[in-house]
Short mmCIF file of C-alpha atoms and ligand atoms in Angstrom, two decimals:
data_model
loop_
_atom_site.label_atom_id
_atom_site.label_comp_id
_atom_site.label_asym_id
_atom_site.label_seq_id
_atom_site.Cartn_x
_atom_site.Cartn_y
_atom_site.Cartn_z
CA MET S 1 -30.89 -34.06 -4.34
CA ASP S 2 -28.26 -36.82 -4.46
CA SER S 3 -24.83 -36.59 -2.84
CA ILE S 4 -23.22 -35.47 -6.12
CA ASP S 5 -25.56 -32.49 -6.32
CA LYS S 6 -25.21 -31.71 -2.64
CA LEU S 7 -21.40 -31.69 -2.78
CA THR S 8 -21.47 -29.65 -5.98
CA GLU S 9 -23.60 -27.05 -4.21
CA ILE S 10 -21.08 -26.90 -1.35
CA PHE S 11 -18.07 -26.46 -3.64
CA LYS S 12 -19.94 -23.77 -5.57
CA GLU S 13 -19.94 -21.66 -2.41
CA PHE S 14 -16.12 -21.65 -2.32
CA PRO S 15 -14.53 -18.33 -3.42
CA GLY S 16 -14.07 -18.17 -7.16
CA ILE S 17 -15.60 -21.58 -7.90
CA GLY S 18 -18.36 -21.96 -10.47
CA GLU S 19 -20.71 -24.83 -11.26
CA ARG S 20 -18.38 -26.58 -13.71
CA GLN S 21 -15.35 -26.47 -11.42
CA ALA S 22 -17.46 -27.61 -8.47
CA LYS S 23 -18.55 -30.67 -10.47
CA ARG S 24 -14.92 -31.41 -11.37
CA PHE S 25 -14.02 -31.41 -7.68
CA VAL S 26 -16.80 -33.89 -6.96
CA TYR S 27 -15.69 -36.23 -9.77
CA PHE S 28 -12.10 -35.89 -8.58
CA LEU S 29 -13.12 -37.00 -5.08
CA MET S 30 -15.06 -39.93 -6.54
CA SER S 31 -11.98 -41.09 -8.42
CA ARG S 32 -9.83 -41.17 -5.28
CA ASN S 33 -9.55 -44.17 -2.98
CA GLY S 34 -11.15 -44.47 0.46
CA ASN S 35 -8.07 -43.30 2.37
CA TYR S 36 -7.94 -40.06 0.48
CA THR S 37 -11.53 -39.13 1.22
CA SER S 38 -11.39 -40.26 4.85
CA ASP S 39 -8.20 -38.19 5.39
CA PHE S 40 -9.92 -35.29 3.69
CA THR S 41 -13.01 -35.44 5.90
CA ARG S 42 -10.89 -35.93 9.04
CA LEU S 43 -8.80 -32.85 8.24
CA ILE S 44 -11.90 -30.73 7.77
CA THR S 45 -13.28 -31.93 11.11
CA GLU S 46 -9.95 -31.28 12.86
CA LEU S 47 -9.74 -27.83 11.33
CA LYS S 48 -12.98 -26.83 13.00
CA GLN S 49 -11.84 -28.30 16.31
CA GLU S 50 -8.42 -26.63 16.34
CA VAL S 51 -9.34 -23.27 14.94
CA SER S 52 -10.83 -20.38 16.83
CA GLN S 53 -11.85 -16.88 15.76
CA CYS S 54 -10.19 -14.01 17.60
CA LYS S 55 -12.69 -11.95 19.55
CA GLU S 56 -10.76 -8.74 18.90
CA CYS S 57 -9.80 -8.85 15.22
CA PHE S 58 -11.93 -11.80 13.96
CA LYS S 59 -8.92 -13.58 12.50
CA PHE S 60 -9.02 -17.37 12.45
CA PHE S 61 -6.14 -18.98 14.34
CA LEU S 62 -4.96 -22.34 15.62
CA PHE S 63 -5.26 -22.21 19.37
CA LYS S 64 -2.88 -23.73 21.82
CA ASP S 65 -2.02 -23.23 25.52
CA GLY S 66 -5.69 -22.96 26.31
CA ASN S 67 -6.04 -19.46 24.86
CA ASN S 68 -8.86 -19.62 22.39
CA ASN S 69 -10.05 -16.02 22.67
CA LEU S 70 -7.21 -13.97 21.24
CA CYS S 71 -4.98 -14.57 18.24
CA GLU S 72 -1.19 -14.26 18.39
CA VAL S 73 -1.30 -10.65 17.14
CA CYS S 74 -3.91 -9.41 19.61
CA SER S 75 -2.31 -11.21 22.54
CA SER S 76 1.21 -9.98 21.70
CA THR S 77 2.72 -7.22 23.83
CA ASN S 78 5.09 -6.24 21.02
CA THR S 79 2.56 -4.71 18.68
CA ASP S 80 1.82 -1.02 18.31
CA THR S 81 -1.68 -0.75 19.76
CA SER S 82 -2.14 2.82 18.49
CA LEU S 83 -2.54 1.54 14.91
CA LEU S 84 -5.47 -0.48 13.58
CA LEU S 85 -5.36 -1.78 10.02
CA VAL S 86 -8.73 -2.76 8.56
CA VAL S 87 -8.61 -5.47 5.88
CA GLU S 88 -11.17 -7.43 3.95
CA LYS S 89 -10.13 -10.98 4.79
CA ASP S 90 -7.76 -13.31 6.65
CA SER S 91 -5.45 -13.82 3.66
CA ASP S 92 -4.86 -10.03 3.39
CA LEU S 93 -3.85 -9.93 7.05
CA GLU S 94 -1.51 -12.89 6.53
CA SER S 95 0.36 -11.28 3.64
CA ILE S 96 0.79 -7.98 5.49
CA LYS S 97 1.94 -9.81 8.60
CA LYS S 98 4.42 -11.86 6.57
CA SER S 99 5.83 -8.73 4.89
CA ARG S 100 6.84 -7.34 8.34
CA VAL S 101 6.23 -3.78 7.18
CA TYR S 102 3.49 -3.18 9.74
CA ASN S 103 3.51 -3.79 13.48
CA GLY S 104 0.09 -2.64 14.65
CA ARG S 105 -3.20 -4.37 15.27
CA TYR S 106 -5.72 -5.59 12.69
CA PHE S 107 -9.43 -5.82 12.13
CA ILE S 108 -10.99 -8.14 9.56
CA LEU S 109 -14.08 -6.60 8.03
CA GLY S 110 -15.22 -9.92 6.59
CA GLY S 111 -15.81 -8.80 3.00
CA LEU S 112 -16.11 -5.84 0.68
CA VAL S 113 -19.28 -3.82 0.42
CA PRO S 114 -21.06 -4.57 -2.86
CA ILE S 115 -21.80 -1.40 -4.80
CA VAL S 116 -25.45 -2.30 -5.25
CA GLU S 117 -26.57 -3.83 -2.00
CA LYS S 118 -29.25 -3.03 0.49
CA THR S 119 -28.37 -5.48 3.25
CA THR S 120 -24.75 -4.41 3.69
CA LYS S 121 -24.78 -4.55 7.44
CA SER S 122 -25.36 -8.27 7.60
CA ARG S 123 -22.36 -8.91 5.36
CA VAL S 124 -19.53 -6.91 6.87
CA ARG S 125 -18.56 -6.25 10.49
CA ILE S 126 -19.19 -2.53 10.43
CA GLU S 127 -21.12 -2.53 13.73
CA GLU S 128 -18.33 -4.52 15.40
CA LEU S 129 -15.78 -2.02 14.08
CA LYS S 130 -17.80 0.93 15.34
CA ARG S 131 -18.12 -0.71 18.74
CA LYS S 132 -14.39 -1.35 18.85
CA ILE S 133 -13.65 2.31 18.14
CA SER S 134 -16.19 3.59 20.67
CA ASN S 135 -14.96 1.21 23.34
CA SER S 136 -11.28 1.96 22.87
CA PRO S 137 -9.95 4.09 25.72
CA LYS S 138 -9.26 7.68 24.67
CA THR S 139 -5.68 8.14 23.37
CA ALA S 140 -5.20 4.36 23.01
CA LEU S 141 -6.01 4.25 19.33
CA GLY S 142 -4.42 6.97 17.21
CA GLU S 143 -5.01 5.90 13.63
CA ILE S 144 -7.18 3.56 11.60
CA ILE S 145 -5.72 2.52 8.26
CA LEU S 146 -8.15 1.23 5.66
CA ALA S 147 -6.45 -1.33 3.45
CA PHE S 148 -8.79 -2.65 0.78
CA SER S 149 -8.00 -3.81 -2.74
CA LEU S 150 -7.73 -1.14 -5.38
CA SER S 151 -10.88 -1.99 -7.28
CA PRO S 152 -14.21 -0.19 -7.65
CA GLN S 153 -15.59 -2.36 -4.86
CA GLY S 154 -12.54 -1.72 -2.68
CA ASP S 155 -12.90 2.04 -3.21
CA TYR S 156 -16.58 1.85 -2.42
CA THR S 157 -15.86 -0.08 0.78
CA ASP S 158 -13.23 2.49 1.77
CA GLN S 159 -15.75 5.28 1.33
CA TYR S 160 -18.51 3.37 3.11
CA VAL S 161 -16.34 2.53 6.15
CA ARG S 162 -15.07 6.12 6.38
CA GLU S 163 -18.62 7.43 6.50
CA GLN S 164 -19.73 4.86 9.03
CA ILE S 165 -16.87 5.38 11.48
CA ALA S 166 -16.45 9.14 11.05
CA GLU S 167 -18.46 10.13 14.11
CA ALA S 168 -16.87 7.64 16.50
CA CYS S 169 -13.39 8.53 15.23
CA GLU S 170 -13.95 12.23 15.61
CA LYS S 171 -15.21 11.74 19.15
CA ASN S 172 -12.10 9.77 20.13
CA ASN S 173 -9.70 11.91 18.09
CA ILE S 174 -8.66 9.06 15.80
CA LYS S 175 -7.16 9.74 12.38
CA VAL S 176 -8.47 7.71 9.43
CA SER S 177 -6.19 6.97 6.47
CA SER S 178 -6.17 4.70 3.43
CA LEU S 179 -3.30 2.81 1.82
CA GLY S 180 -1.40 4.91 -0.70
CA ARG S 181 -1.55 4.33 -4.42
CA GLY S 182 1.64 2.30 -4.40
CA LEU S 183 -0.59 -0.63 -5.28
CA SER S 184 -1.56 -0.56 -8.91
CA THR S 185 -5.24 -0.54 -9.77
CA GLY S 186 -6.89 -3.92 -9.58
CA THR S 187 -4.19 -5.37 -7.37
CA GLU S 188 -5.34 -7.75 -4.71
CA LEU S 189 -3.73 -6.92 -1.41
CA GLU S 190 -2.93 -10.55 -0.65
CA TYR S 191 -0.78 -10.85 -3.80
CA SER S 192 1.23 -7.66 -3.27
CA ASP S 193 4.95 -7.94 -2.62
CA ASN S 194 6.73 -6.48 0.42
CA GLU S 195 8.09 -3.42 -1.37
CA THR S 196 4.63 -2.52 -2.71
CA LEU S 197 3.02 -2.95 0.70
CA LYS S 198 5.74 -0.91 2.36
CA ASN S 199 5.23 1.97 -0.10
CA ALA S 200 1.46 1.76 0.18
CA LEU S 201 1.73 2.05 3.96
CA LYS S 202 4.28 4.83 3.83
CA ASN S 203 2.17 6.81 1.36
CA ARG S 204 -1.09 6.36 3.20
CA GLN S 205 -3.37 9.36 3.24
ZN1 ZN M 301 -6.78 -11.01 16.92
#
């Protein structure tokens, strides 16, 4: 495999990128001068050096002040620790955080559960979520809000997570809710506006 093929394979793994687009990226890089590509590779290297994954919510964050264990949300004393919002990915968390309609903690599941899939557990952080619920001191966590996209796969994930965490939640007296139908079907959470998110949270059930 030559470097064109190897790079194409890498770009193909990016979300939403197919073979043809991946090839276009490679040809684009080839057409750029040396500075462009060396800046590009340096930035990627720096990204890995400056970014850490939060051990509580699994969000990626730029660490400073020597704290590379907890993100700014999990280390903040101003958040409502009785609420835990479960989202699919980092960009969903970012848009909810930016909307300022929610002030609790988060948990990033790491993906949606495919409807036909036998090896689900290796793809999403369901075991980590269960552990988090079981380890939370009684009365500390009051409600878990499931906030997945309104799509068949999002609905399936909602149902799957509910089943998986039911026992642990019942034991610790934690309520489980899902975002209300303020979001229209097919809407990606990360593209929803503030008003929509606010209504979805208010109408959670
Ligand atoms: Zn965190």
